[in-house]
Amino acid sequence: MGTQRHFRPVSECSSENRGNQTVAADLDGTLLVSRSAFPYYMLVALEAGSLLRAIILLASVPLLYFIYLFISESLAIKMFIYIAFAGLKIREIELVSRSVLPKFYAEDVHPESWRVFNSFGKRYIITANPRIMVEPFLKTYMGADKVLGTELEVTKSGRATGFVQKPGVLVGEKKKAAVLREFGVNLPDVGLGDRDTDRDFMYLCKEGYMVPRTKCEPLPRNKLLSPIIFHEGRLVQRPTPVAALLTFLWMPIGIILSIIRVYLNIPLAERIVRYTYKILGIHLIVKGTPPPPPKKGQSGVLFVCNHRTVLDPVVTAVALGRKISCVTYSISKLSELISPIKAVALSREREKDAANIKRLLEEGDLVICAEGTTCREPFLLRFSALFAELTDRIVPVAINTKQSVFYGTSARGYKFLDPYFVFMNPMPTYEITFLNQLPTELTCKGGKSPIEVANYIQRVLAGTLGFECTNLTRKDKYAILAGTDGRVPSEKEKEKENEKEKA
């Protein structure tokens, strides 16, 4: 290379007057705090592949790290790619990249690198990672104009072969060649990197800055260009090798514990379940004073709550200490069978659903999750207004949960497993807050429109929980996470979909 250029630390890079300039940055260890991409390969292997694939990837770590450090960085990355991607449908990889990975990437952004990167008018990423894996996050949440990454080989049937296209993994000289192909003579103004193999492309830039290997706190997620409201995947923690190992070791214990927690409580009265929860390590916090059970001949109270997991109505019944009914927009047959309270599925036919809710209220108290679907993050989706037309006895209920290992919600996975995943956590926590019953003047009986009532309850619950209101709906969530409209398909629709896949 001739005379070696000395690259100053990124902290010395000015972010002033960069709006008309171009930056080219590495990803792992540069824009991200973590220097290892293993957690993201693990998430693809697990969420787009299978538990077995994820275990094989974890078992390969000692060998792959040895190859990475002492033989060839490029070869080690090729092996990571082969184990994680071989045989997977490209559509599944794209869905995981869009719905699972952004949450974990967002928790790993380097604050100083982001300060610099975000100040430029044109932003490019040059990374050894597969482009398909990183592009959705980098374009949506970090404002990247283009991602130059390793390209996967794909079969005619739309599956990854596990091999990479020419010129291969973008490391060292290949990163430099990619920059030259992309920019020609108009080279980037600033290059950001963190290791020796980044120097090749950084030499091409007018200025170059290194991100030092020092510990730092990741950038707060709310500092990115967009908030992450929806995300998918079962794992709560970023699966580093140690975290992944501990999670897999816990799984057999968690499965046994979950089965006990689910089935032991089904035949028991709700007032007793509250005590068995304590014995089994389920932490239930109840705040506020709920109304008493309805008197004979009196219609029930409608408990309107936000939606965190499939168990919200069940835990609300336990908090009340009595039987109640619930309505839900989608429930698996298994969940309906094992539910300790009466659960009625809504059809999305307005008149039919209204008749069902009225009938259930005549029988007693009823719980409805007005968002229509779960949301993991501190946001509330738009509330359906149908419930407000049907009764003026409305009690808002604020629900929050803490899950340390597994998420108990899924848009793409098997929904019947959701309650089991909630209870697979070592100490799942539920916090139920009963607010005061709405005064008549704030209901439809008092002259308010159904939408006004629904919006008011959404704001009250958001204020209680410290959450943020949105206008997003179930349809928006499923479009982002699963590429569907969120409807539960009929048997005929399922048969047609299977025929298409076979064709």
Coordinates of C-alpha atoms in Angstrom, one line a residue:
M1 CA 0.0 0.0 0.0
G2 CA 3.0 2.3 0.2
T3 CA 3.1 4.8 3.1
Q4 CA 0.7 3.7 5.9
R5 CA -1.9 6.3 6.7
H6 CA -2.8 6.8 10.4
F7 CA -6.5 6.8 11.0
R8 CA -7.7 9.0 13.9
P9 CA -10.4 7.7 16.4
V10 CA -14.0 8.3 15.3
S11 CA -14.5 10.7 18.3
E12 CA -12.3 13.2 16.5
C13 CA -14.5 13.2 13.3
S14 CA -16.5 16.4 13.0
S15 CA -20.2 16.0 12.2
E16 CA -20.6 19.6 11.1
N17 CA -21.4 20.6 7.5
R18 CA -21.6 17.0 6.2
G19 CA -25.0 17.2 4.5
N20 CA -23.5 17.2 1.0
Q21 CA -20.9 14.5 1.7
T22 CA -20.7 10.7 1.5
V23 CA -19.7 8.3 4.2
A24 CA -18.8 4.6 3.8
A25 CA -18.9 2.5 7.0
D26 CA -18.3 -1.0 8.1
L27 CA -21.0 -2.6 10.3
D28 CA -19.8 -5.0 13.0
G29 CA -17.6 -3.2 15.5
T30 CA -18.1 0.1 13.7
L31 CA -21.7 1.1 13.5
L32 CA -22.5 -1.7 16.0
V33 CA -20.9 -2.1 19.4
S34 CA -20.4 -5.8 19.0
R35 CA -17.6 -7.0 16.7
S36 CA -19.2 -10.4 16.2
A37 CA -22.1 -11.1 13.9
F38 CA -22.8 -14.5 15.6
P39 CA -26.0 -13.5 17.4
Y40 CA -27.6 -12.5 14.1
Y41 CA -26.6 -15.7 12.3
M42 CA -28.0 -17.5 15.3
L43 CA -31.3 -15.7 15.0
V44 CA -31.6 -16.5 11.3
A45 CA -30.7 -20.2 12.0
L46 CA -33.4 -20.4 14.8
E47 CA -36.2 -18.3 13.4
A48 CA -36.0 -19.1 9.7
G49 CA -34.5 -22.6 10.2
S50 CA -35.0 -24.7 13.3
L51 CA -33.8 -25.4 16.8
L52 CA -31.6 -28.2 15.5
R53 CA -29.9 -25.8 13.1
A54 CA -29.3 -23.3 15.9
I55 CA -27.8 -26.0 18.1
I56 CA -25.4 -27.1 15.3
L57 CA -24.4 -23.5 14.8
L58 CA -23.7 -23.0 18.5
A59 CA -21.7 -26.3 18.6
S60 CA -19.6 -25.0 15.7
V61 CA -18.5 -21.8 17.4
P62 CA -15.1 -23.0 18.8
L63 CA -14.0 -24.2 15.4
L64 CA -15.3 -21.2 13.5
Y65 CA -13.7 -18.7 15.9
F66 CA -10.4 -20.6 15.6
I67 CA -10.6 -20.4 11.8
Y68 CA -11.6 -16.7 12.0
L69 CA -8.7 -15.8 14.3
F70 CA -5.8 -18.0 13.0
I71 CA -6.6 -19.2 9.4
S72 CA -9.0 -17.0 7.4
E73 CA -11.7 -14.5 8.3
S74 CA -13.4 -15.0 4.9
L75 CA -13.5 -18.8 5.3
A76 CA -15.0 -18.6 8.8
I77 CA -17.7 -16.2 7.6
K78 CA -18.5 -18.6 4.6
M79 CA -18.9 -21.4 7.2
F80 CA -21.2 -19.3 9.3
I81 CA -23.3 -18.5 6.2
Y82 CA -23.5 -22.2 5.1
I83 CA -24.6 -23.5 8.5
A84 CA -27.2 -20.7 9.1
F85 CA -28.6 -20.3 5.6
A86 CA -28.2 -23.5 3.5
G87 CA -31.6 -24.7 2.3
L88 CA -33.7 -21.9 3.8
K89 CA -36.3 -20.2 1.7
I90 CA -35.2 -16.7 0.7
R91 CA -38.7 -15.4 1.6
E92 CA -38.2 -16.7 5.2
I93 CA -34.8 -15.1 5.5
E94 CA -36.3 -11.8 4.3
L95 CA -39.1 -12.0 6.9
V96 CA -36.7 -12.7 9.7
S97 CA -34.4 -9.9 8.6
R98 CA -37.3 -7.5 8.5
S99 CA -39.2 -8.7 11.6
V100 CA -36.7 -10.3 14.1
L101 CA -33.2 -8.8 13.6
P102 CA -34.0 -5.0 13.7
K103 CA -34.9 -5.2 17.5
F104 CA -31.5 -6.7 18.3
Y105 CA -29.5 -4.5 15.9
A106 CA -31.2 -1.4 17.4
E107 CA -29.9 -2.4 20.9
D108 CA -26.3 -2.7 19.6
V109 CA -25.7 0.7 17.8
H110 CA -22.5 2.5 18.6
P111 CA -23.3 6.0 19.8
E112 CA -20.2 7.8 18.5
S113 CA -20.3 6.1 15.1
W114 CA -24.0 6.9 14.8
R115 CA -23.3 10.6 15.6
V116 CA -20.9 10.7 12.6
F117 CA -22.9 8.4 10.2
N118 CA -26.2 10.3 10.8
S119 CA -24.7 13.6 9.9
F120 CA -23.9 12.7 6.2
G121 CA -26.2 13.3 3.3
K122 CA -25.2 10.0 1.6
R123 CA -24.7 6.9 3.7
Y124 CA -23.2 3.6 2.5
I125 CA -22.5 0.4 4.4
I126 CA -19.8 -2.0 3.3
T127 CA -20.1 -5.3 5.2
A128 CA -19.0 -8.9 5.1
N129 CA -22.5 -9.9 6.3
P130 CA -25.0 -11.2 3.8
R131 CA -26.8 -8.1 2.4
I132 CA -30.2 -9.8 2.7
M133 CA -29.7 -10.1 6.5
V134 CA -28.7 -6.5 7.3
E135 CA -30.3 -4.3 4.7
P136 CA -33.9 -4.0 6.1
F137 CA -32.6 -2.6 9.4
L138 CA -29.9 -0.4 7.9
K139 CA -32.2 1.3 5.4
T140 CA -35.2 1.7 7.6
Y141 CA -33.7 2.6 11.0
M142 CA -30.3 4.0 10.1
G143 CA -31.1 5.8 6.8
A144 CA -28.5 3.9 4.7
D145 CA -28.8 4.7 1.0
K146 CA -27.2 1.5 -0.1
V147 CA -25.8 -1.6 1.5
L148 CA -22.8 -3.4 -0.1
G149 CA -22.7 -6.8 1.4
T150 CA -22.0 -10.5 0.6
E151 CA -24.5 -11.9 -1.8
L152 CA -26.0 -15.4 -1.4
E153 CA -26.4 -18.0 -4.1
V154 CA -30.1 -18.8 -4.7
T155 CA -31.6 -21.8 -6.4
K156 CA -34.4 -21.5 -9.0
S157 CA -36.9 -22.6 -6.4
G158 CA -35.9 -19.6 -4.2
R159 CA -33.8 -21.3 -1.6
A160 CA -30.3 -20.3 -0.4
T161 CA -27.6 -22.9 -1.3
G162 CA -25.4 -21.8 1.6
F163 CA -22.7 -20.6 -0.8
V164 CA -21.9 -17.0 -1.8
Q165 CA -21.9 -15.3 -5.2
K166 CA -18.7 -13.9 -6.7
P167 CA -16.6 -12.0 -5.7
G168 CA -17.2 -13.8 -2.4
V169 CA -17.2 -12.5 1.2
L170 CA -16.5 -8.8 1.3
V171 CA -13.4 -8.7 3.4
G172 CA -10.1 -6.7 2.9
E173 CA -9.3 -6.2 -0.7
K174 CA -12.8 -7.3 -1.7
K175 CA -14.3 -4.5 0.3
K176 CA -12.0 -2.1 -1.5
A177 CA -13.0 -3.5 -4.9
A178 CA -16.7 -3.2 -4.0
V179 CA -16.2 0.5 -3.2
L180 CA -14.3 1.1 -6.4
R181 CA -17.1 -0.6 -8.4
E182 CA -19.8 1.4 -6.7
F183 CA -18.2 4.9 -6.6
G184 CA -15.8 4.9 -9.5
V185 CA -13.8 8.1 -9.4
N186 CA -16.2 9.9 -7.0
L187 CA -14.9 8.2 -3.9
P188 CA -16.5 8.6 -0.4
D189 CA -15.5 11.6 1.7
V190 CA -15.2 9.6 4.9
G191 CA -14.5 5.9 5.7
L192 CA -15.3 4.3 9.1
G193 CA -13.9 1.0 10.2
D194 CA -12.7 -0.9 13.3
R195 CA -10.1 -3.5 12.2
D196 CA -7.1 -4.0 9.9
T197 CA -9.2 -5.6 7.1
D198 CA -11.2 -2.3 6.8
R199 CA -8.1 -0.3 6.0
D200 CA -8.2 -1.4 2.4
F201 CA -11.4 0.5 1.6
M202 CA -10.7 3.3 4.1
Y203 CA -7.5 4.2 2.2
L204 CA -9.7 5.2 -0.8
C205 CA -11.7 7.7 1.2
K206 CA -10.6 11.3 1.7
E207 CA -10.8 10.9 5.5
G208 CA -10.7 7.8 7.6
Y209 CA -11.6 7.1 11.2
M210 CA -11.2 4.0 13.4
V211 CA -13.7 3.0 16.1
P212 CA -11.5 1.9 19.0
R213 CA -12.1 -1.3 21.0
T214 CA -13.4 0.3 24.1
K215 CA -16.5 -0.6 26.1
C216 CA -19.4 1.8 25.7
E217 CA -23.2 1.8 26.2
P218 CA -25.2 1.3 23.0
L219 CA -27.2 4.1 21.6
P220 CA -30.7 4.4 23.2
R221 CA -33.2 2.9 20.7
N222 CA -35.3 6.0 20.6
K223 CA -32.4 7.9 19.0
L224 CA -32.7 6.0 15.8
L225 CA -34.7 7.3 12.8
S226 CA -37.8 5.3 13.5
P227 CA -39.1 3.5 16.6
I228 CA -39.3 -0.3 16.6
I229 CA -43.0 -0.9 17.5
F230 CA -43.4 -4.5 16.1
H231 CA -40.9 -7.3 16.2
E232 CA -41.0 -11.1 16.0
G233 CA -39.0 -14.0 17.3
R234 CA -39.1 -16.0 20.6
L235 CA -35.8 -14.8 22.2
V236 CA -35.8 -11.8 24.5
Q237 CA -32.0 -11.6 24.9
R238 CA -29.4 -11.2 22.1
P239 CA -28.1 -14.7 21.6
T240 CA -24.4 -14.4 22.1
P241 CA -22.7 -17.8 22.4
V242 CA -23.0 -17.8 26.2
A243 CA -26.6 -16.5 26.2
A244 CA -27.6 -19.0 23.6
L245 CA -26.0 -21.9 25.5
L246 CA -27.7 -20.9 28.8
T247 CA -31.1 -20.6 26.9
F248 CA -30.8 -24.0 25.3
L249 CA -29.8 -25.5 28.7
W250 CA -32.8 -23.9 30.3
M251 CA -35.3 -25.1 27.7
P252 CA -35.9 -28.6 29.0
I253 CA -36.4 -27.2 32.5
G254 CA -38.6 -24.4 31.1
I255 CA -40.8 -26.9 29.1
I256 CA -41.5 -29.0 32.2
L257 CA -42.1 -26.0 34.3
S258 CA -44.4 -24.5 31.7
I259 CA -46.5 -27.7 31.4
I260 CA -47.0 -27.8 35.2
R261 CA -47.9 -24.1 35.3
V262 CA -50.5 -24.4 32.5
Y263 CA -52.2 -27.7 33.5
L264 CA -52.1 -27.5 37.3
N265 CA -54.1 -24.3 37.3
I266 CA -56.8 -25.3 34.8
P267 CA -59.1 -27.1 37.2
L268 CA -58.5 -24.8 40.1
A269 CA -60.7 -21.8 41.1
E270 CA -59.3 -18.4 40.2
R271 CA -59.1 -17.3 43.9
I272 CA -56.8 -20.4 44.6
V273 CA -54.8 -19.9 41.4
R274 CA -53.5 -16.6 42.8
Y275 CA -51.7 -18.6 45.5
T276 CA -50.4 -21.4 43.2
Y277 CA -48.9 -18.7 41.0
K278 CA -46.7 -17.6 43.9
I279 CA -45.7 -21.3 44.6
L280 CA -44.8 -21.8 40.9
G281 CA -42.8 -18.6 40.5
I282 CA -45.4 -16.5 38.6
H283 CA -45.3 -12.9 39.9
L284 CA -48.7 -11.3 39.8
I285 CA -49.0 -7.7 40.9
V286 CA -52.6 -6.3 41.2
K287 CA -53.3 -2.6 41.6
G288 CA -56.6 -0.7 41.9
T289 CA -60.0 -1.8 43.1
P290 CA -62.0 -3.9 40.7
P291 CA -65.8 -3.8 40.8
P292 CA -67.7 -6.6 42.6
P293 CA -69.4 -9.4 40.6
P294 CA -72.7 -8.4 39.0
K295 CA -75.9 -9.0 40.9
K296 CA -78.5 -11.4 39.7
G297 CA -80.4 -9.9 36.8
Q298 CA -77.7 -7.2 36.2
S299 CA -75.5 -7.2 33.1
G300 CA -71.7 -7.7 33.6
V301 CA -68.9 -5.2 33.5
L302 CA -66.8 -4.9 30.3
F303 CA -63.1 -4.9 31.2
V304 CA -61.3 -3.2 28.3
C305 CA -57.6 -3.9 28.4
N306 CA -54.5 -3.5 26.3
H307 CA -53.0 -6.7 24.9
R308 CA -49.6 -8.1 25.9
T309 CA -49.9 -11.9 25.6
V310 CA -52.6 -14.5 24.9
L311 CA -52.9 -15.0 28.7
D312 CA -54.2 -11.5 29.5
P313 CA -57.8 -12.5 30.0
V314 CA -56.9 -15.5 32.1
V315 CA -54.6 -13.5 34.4
T316 CA -57.2 -10.8 34.6
A317 CA -59.6 -13.4 35.9
V318 CA -57.1 -14.6 38.4
A319 CA -56.5 -11.0 39.6
L320 CA -60.3 -10.6 40.0
G321 CA -60.6 -14.0 41.8
R322 CA -63.6 -15.1 39.8
K323 CA -64.8 -16.6 36.5
I324 CA -65.2 -14.2 33.6
S325 CA -65.5 -14.6 29.8
C326 CA -63.4 -13.2 27.1
V327 CA -63.6 -12.4 23.4
T328 CA -60.6 -12.6 21.1
Y329 CA -59.8 -12.1 17.4
S330 CA -57.9 -15.3 17.0
I331 CA -57.5 -18.3 19.2
S332 CA -56.1 -21.8 18.3
K333 CA -58.4 -24.8 19.0
L334 CA -55.9 -26.1 21.6
S335 CA -55.8 -22.7 23.4
E336 CA -59.6 -22.7 23.4
L337 CA -59.8 -26.2 24.8
I338 CA -57.3 -25.6 27.7
S339 CA -58.5 -22.1 28.5
P340 CA -59.8 -22.0 32.2
I341 CA -62.2 -19.3 31.2
K342 CA -64.8 -19.1 28.5
A343 CA -63.2 -17.8 25.3
V344 CA -65.2 -16.8 22.2
A345 CA -63.6 -16.0 18.9
L346 CA -64.8 -12.8 17.1
S347 CA -65.6 -13.2 13.4
R348 CA -64.9 -9.6 12.3
E349 CA -68.6 -9.5 11.1
R350 CA -69.8 -6.4 13.0
E351 CA -73.4 -7.5 13.7
K352 CA -72.5 -11.0 14.6
D353 CA -69.6 -9.9 16.9
A354 CA -71.9 -7.2 18.6
A355 CA -74.5 -9.9 19.3
N356 CA -71.9 -12.2 20.8
I357 CA -70.5 -9.5 23.1
K358 CA -74.1 -8.4 24.2
R359 CA -74.9 -12.1 25.0
L360 CA -71.8 -12.6 27.0
L361 CA -72.3 -9.4 29.0
E362 CA -75.8 -10.6 29.9
E363 CA -74.2 -13.8 31.3
G364 CA -71.6 -11.9 33.4
D365 CA -68.3 -9.9 33.3
L366 CA -66.4 -9.9 30.1
V367 CA -62.8 -9.1 29.1
I368 CA -61.9 -7.6 25.7
C369 CA -58.4 -6.7 24.4
A370 CA -59.4 -3.7 22.3
E371 CA -56.1 -3.6 20.3
G372 CA -57.1 -6.8 18.5
T373 CA -53.5 -8.1 18.7
T374 CA -50.5 -8.1 21.0
C375 CA -47.8 -5.5 21.1
R376 CA -44.5 -6.2 22.9
E377 CA -43.1 -2.7 23.0
P378 CA -44.4 0.3 25.1
F379 CA -46.9 1.4 22.5
L380 CA -50.7 1.0 22.2
L381 CA -52.3 0.1 18.9
R382 CA -55.5 1.8 17.8
F383 CA -58.5 0.5 19.9
S384 CA -61.5 -1.0 18.1
A385 CA -64.6 1.1 18.9
L386 CA -67.2 -1.7 18.7
F387 CA -67.3 -2.4 22.4
A388 CA -68.2 1.2 23.3
E389 CA -71.6 0.9 21.5
L390 CA -72.7 -2.1 23.5
T391 CA -72.4 -1.0 27.2
D392 CA -71.8 1.9 29.4
R393 CA -70.4 -0.3 32.3
I394 CA -66.7 -0.1 31.2
V395 CA -63.7 -0.6 33.4
P396 CA -60.2 0.1 31.7
V397 CA -57.5 -2.4 32.7
A398 CA -53.8 -1.7 32.2
I399 CA -51.7 -4.7 31.7
N400 CA -47.9 -5.0 31.6
T401 CA -45.6 -8.0 31.5
K402 CA -42.0 -8.9 32.0
Q403 CA -40.5 -11.9 30.2
S404 CA -36.7 -12.5 30.6
V405 CA -35.9 -15.4 28.2
F406 CA -38.8 -16.1 25.8
Y407 CA -41.5 -14.0 24.2
G408 CA -45.0 -15.5 24.5
T409 CA -46.4 -13.9 21.3
S410 CA -45.9 -14.8 17.7
A411 CA -47.2 -13.6 14.3
R412 CA -45.4 -16.2 12.2
G413 CA -45.0 -19.1 14.6
Y414 CA -47.3 -21.7 16.1
K415 CA -49.8 -19.6 18.2
F416 CA -50.9 -22.6 20.3
L417 CA -47.4 -22.5 21.8
D418 CA -47.8 -18.9 23.0
P419 CA -49.0 -19.6 26.6
Y420 CA -46.3 -22.2 27.0
F421 CA -43.6 -19.8 26.0
V422 CA -44.9 -17.2 28.5
F423 CA -44.7 -19.8 31.3
M424 CA -41.2 -21.1 30.1
N425 CA -39.7 -17.9 31.6
P426 CA -38.1 -18.5 35.0
M427 CA -40.2 -15.8 36.7
P428 CA -42.8 -14.3 34.4
T429 CA -44.3 -11.1 35.8
Y430 CA -47.8 -9.7 35.2
E431 CA -48.9 -6.3 36.5
I432 CA -52.7 -5.7 36.3
T433 CA -54.1 -2.3 37.2
F434 CA -57.8 -1.8 37.5
L435 CA -58.8 1.8 36.8
N436 CA -62.1 3.4 37.8
Q437 CA -65.3 2.6 35.8
L438 CA -66.0 5.2 33.2
P439 CA -68.5 7.8 34.3
T440 CA -71.7 8.0 32.2
E441 CA -70.7 11.3 30.6
L442 CA -67.7 9.6 29.0
T443 CA -69.7 6.8 27.4
C444 CA -72.0 6.6 24.4
K445 CA -74.9 6.9 26.8
G446 CA -73.6 10.3 27.8
G447 CA -73.4 11.5 24.2
K448 CA -69.8 10.5 23.2
S449 CA -69.2 8.7 19.9
P450 CA -67.8 5.1 20.1
I451 CA -64.5 6.4 18.6
E452 CA -64.2 9.1 21.2
V453 CA -64.7 6.5 24.0
A454 CA -62.2 4.1 22.5
N455 CA -59.6 6.8 22.0
Y456 CA -60.2 8.1 25.6
I457 CA -59.6 4.6 27.0
Q458 CA -56.5 4.2 24.9
R459 CA -55.1 7.5 26.2
V460 CA -55.9 6.6 29.8
L461 CA -54.2 3.2 29.6
A462 CA -51.2 4.7 27.8
G463 CA -50.8 7.3 30.6
T464 CA -51.1 4.6 33.3
L465 CA -48.5 2.4 31.7
G466 CA -46.2 5.1 30.4
F467 CA -46.8 3.9 26.8
E468 CA -47.3 5.8 23.6
C469 CA -50.5 5.8 21.6
T470 CA -50.4 4.9 17.9
N471 CA -52.9 4.6 15.0
L472 CA -51.4 1.3 13.9
T473 CA -53.7 -1.8 13.7
R474 CA -53.5 -5.6 13.6
K475 CA -53.3 -5.4 9.8
D476 CA -50.2 -3.2 10.0
K477 CA -48.5 -5.5 12.4
Y478 CA -49.1 -8.6 10.3
A479 CA -48.0 -6.9 7.1
I480 CA -44.7 -6.0 8.7
L481 CA -44.0 -9.3 10.6
A482 CA -45.6 -12.0 8.5
G483 CA -46.4 -10.5 5.1
T484 CA -50.1 -11.2 5.6
D485 CA -53.3 -9.2 6.6
G486 CA -53.6 -10.9 10.0
R487 CA -56.7 -12.9 9.1
V488 CA -56.9 -16.5 10.2
P489 CA -57.3 -18.4 6.9
S490 CA -60.1 -20.8 6.3
E491 CA -59.5 -24.5 5.5
K492 CA -60.2 -23.8 1.8
E493 CA -57.6 -21.0 1.8
K494 CA -55.1 -23.2 3.5
E495 CA -55.6 -25.9 0.9
K496 CA -55.2 -23.4 -2.0
E497 CA -51.9 -22.1 -0.4
N498 CA -50.6 -25.7 0.0
E499 CA -51.4 -26.4 -3.7
K500 CA -49.5 -23.2 -4.8
E501 CA -46.4 -24.2 -2.8
K502 CA -46.4 -27.7 -4.3
A503 CA -46.7 -26.2 -7.8

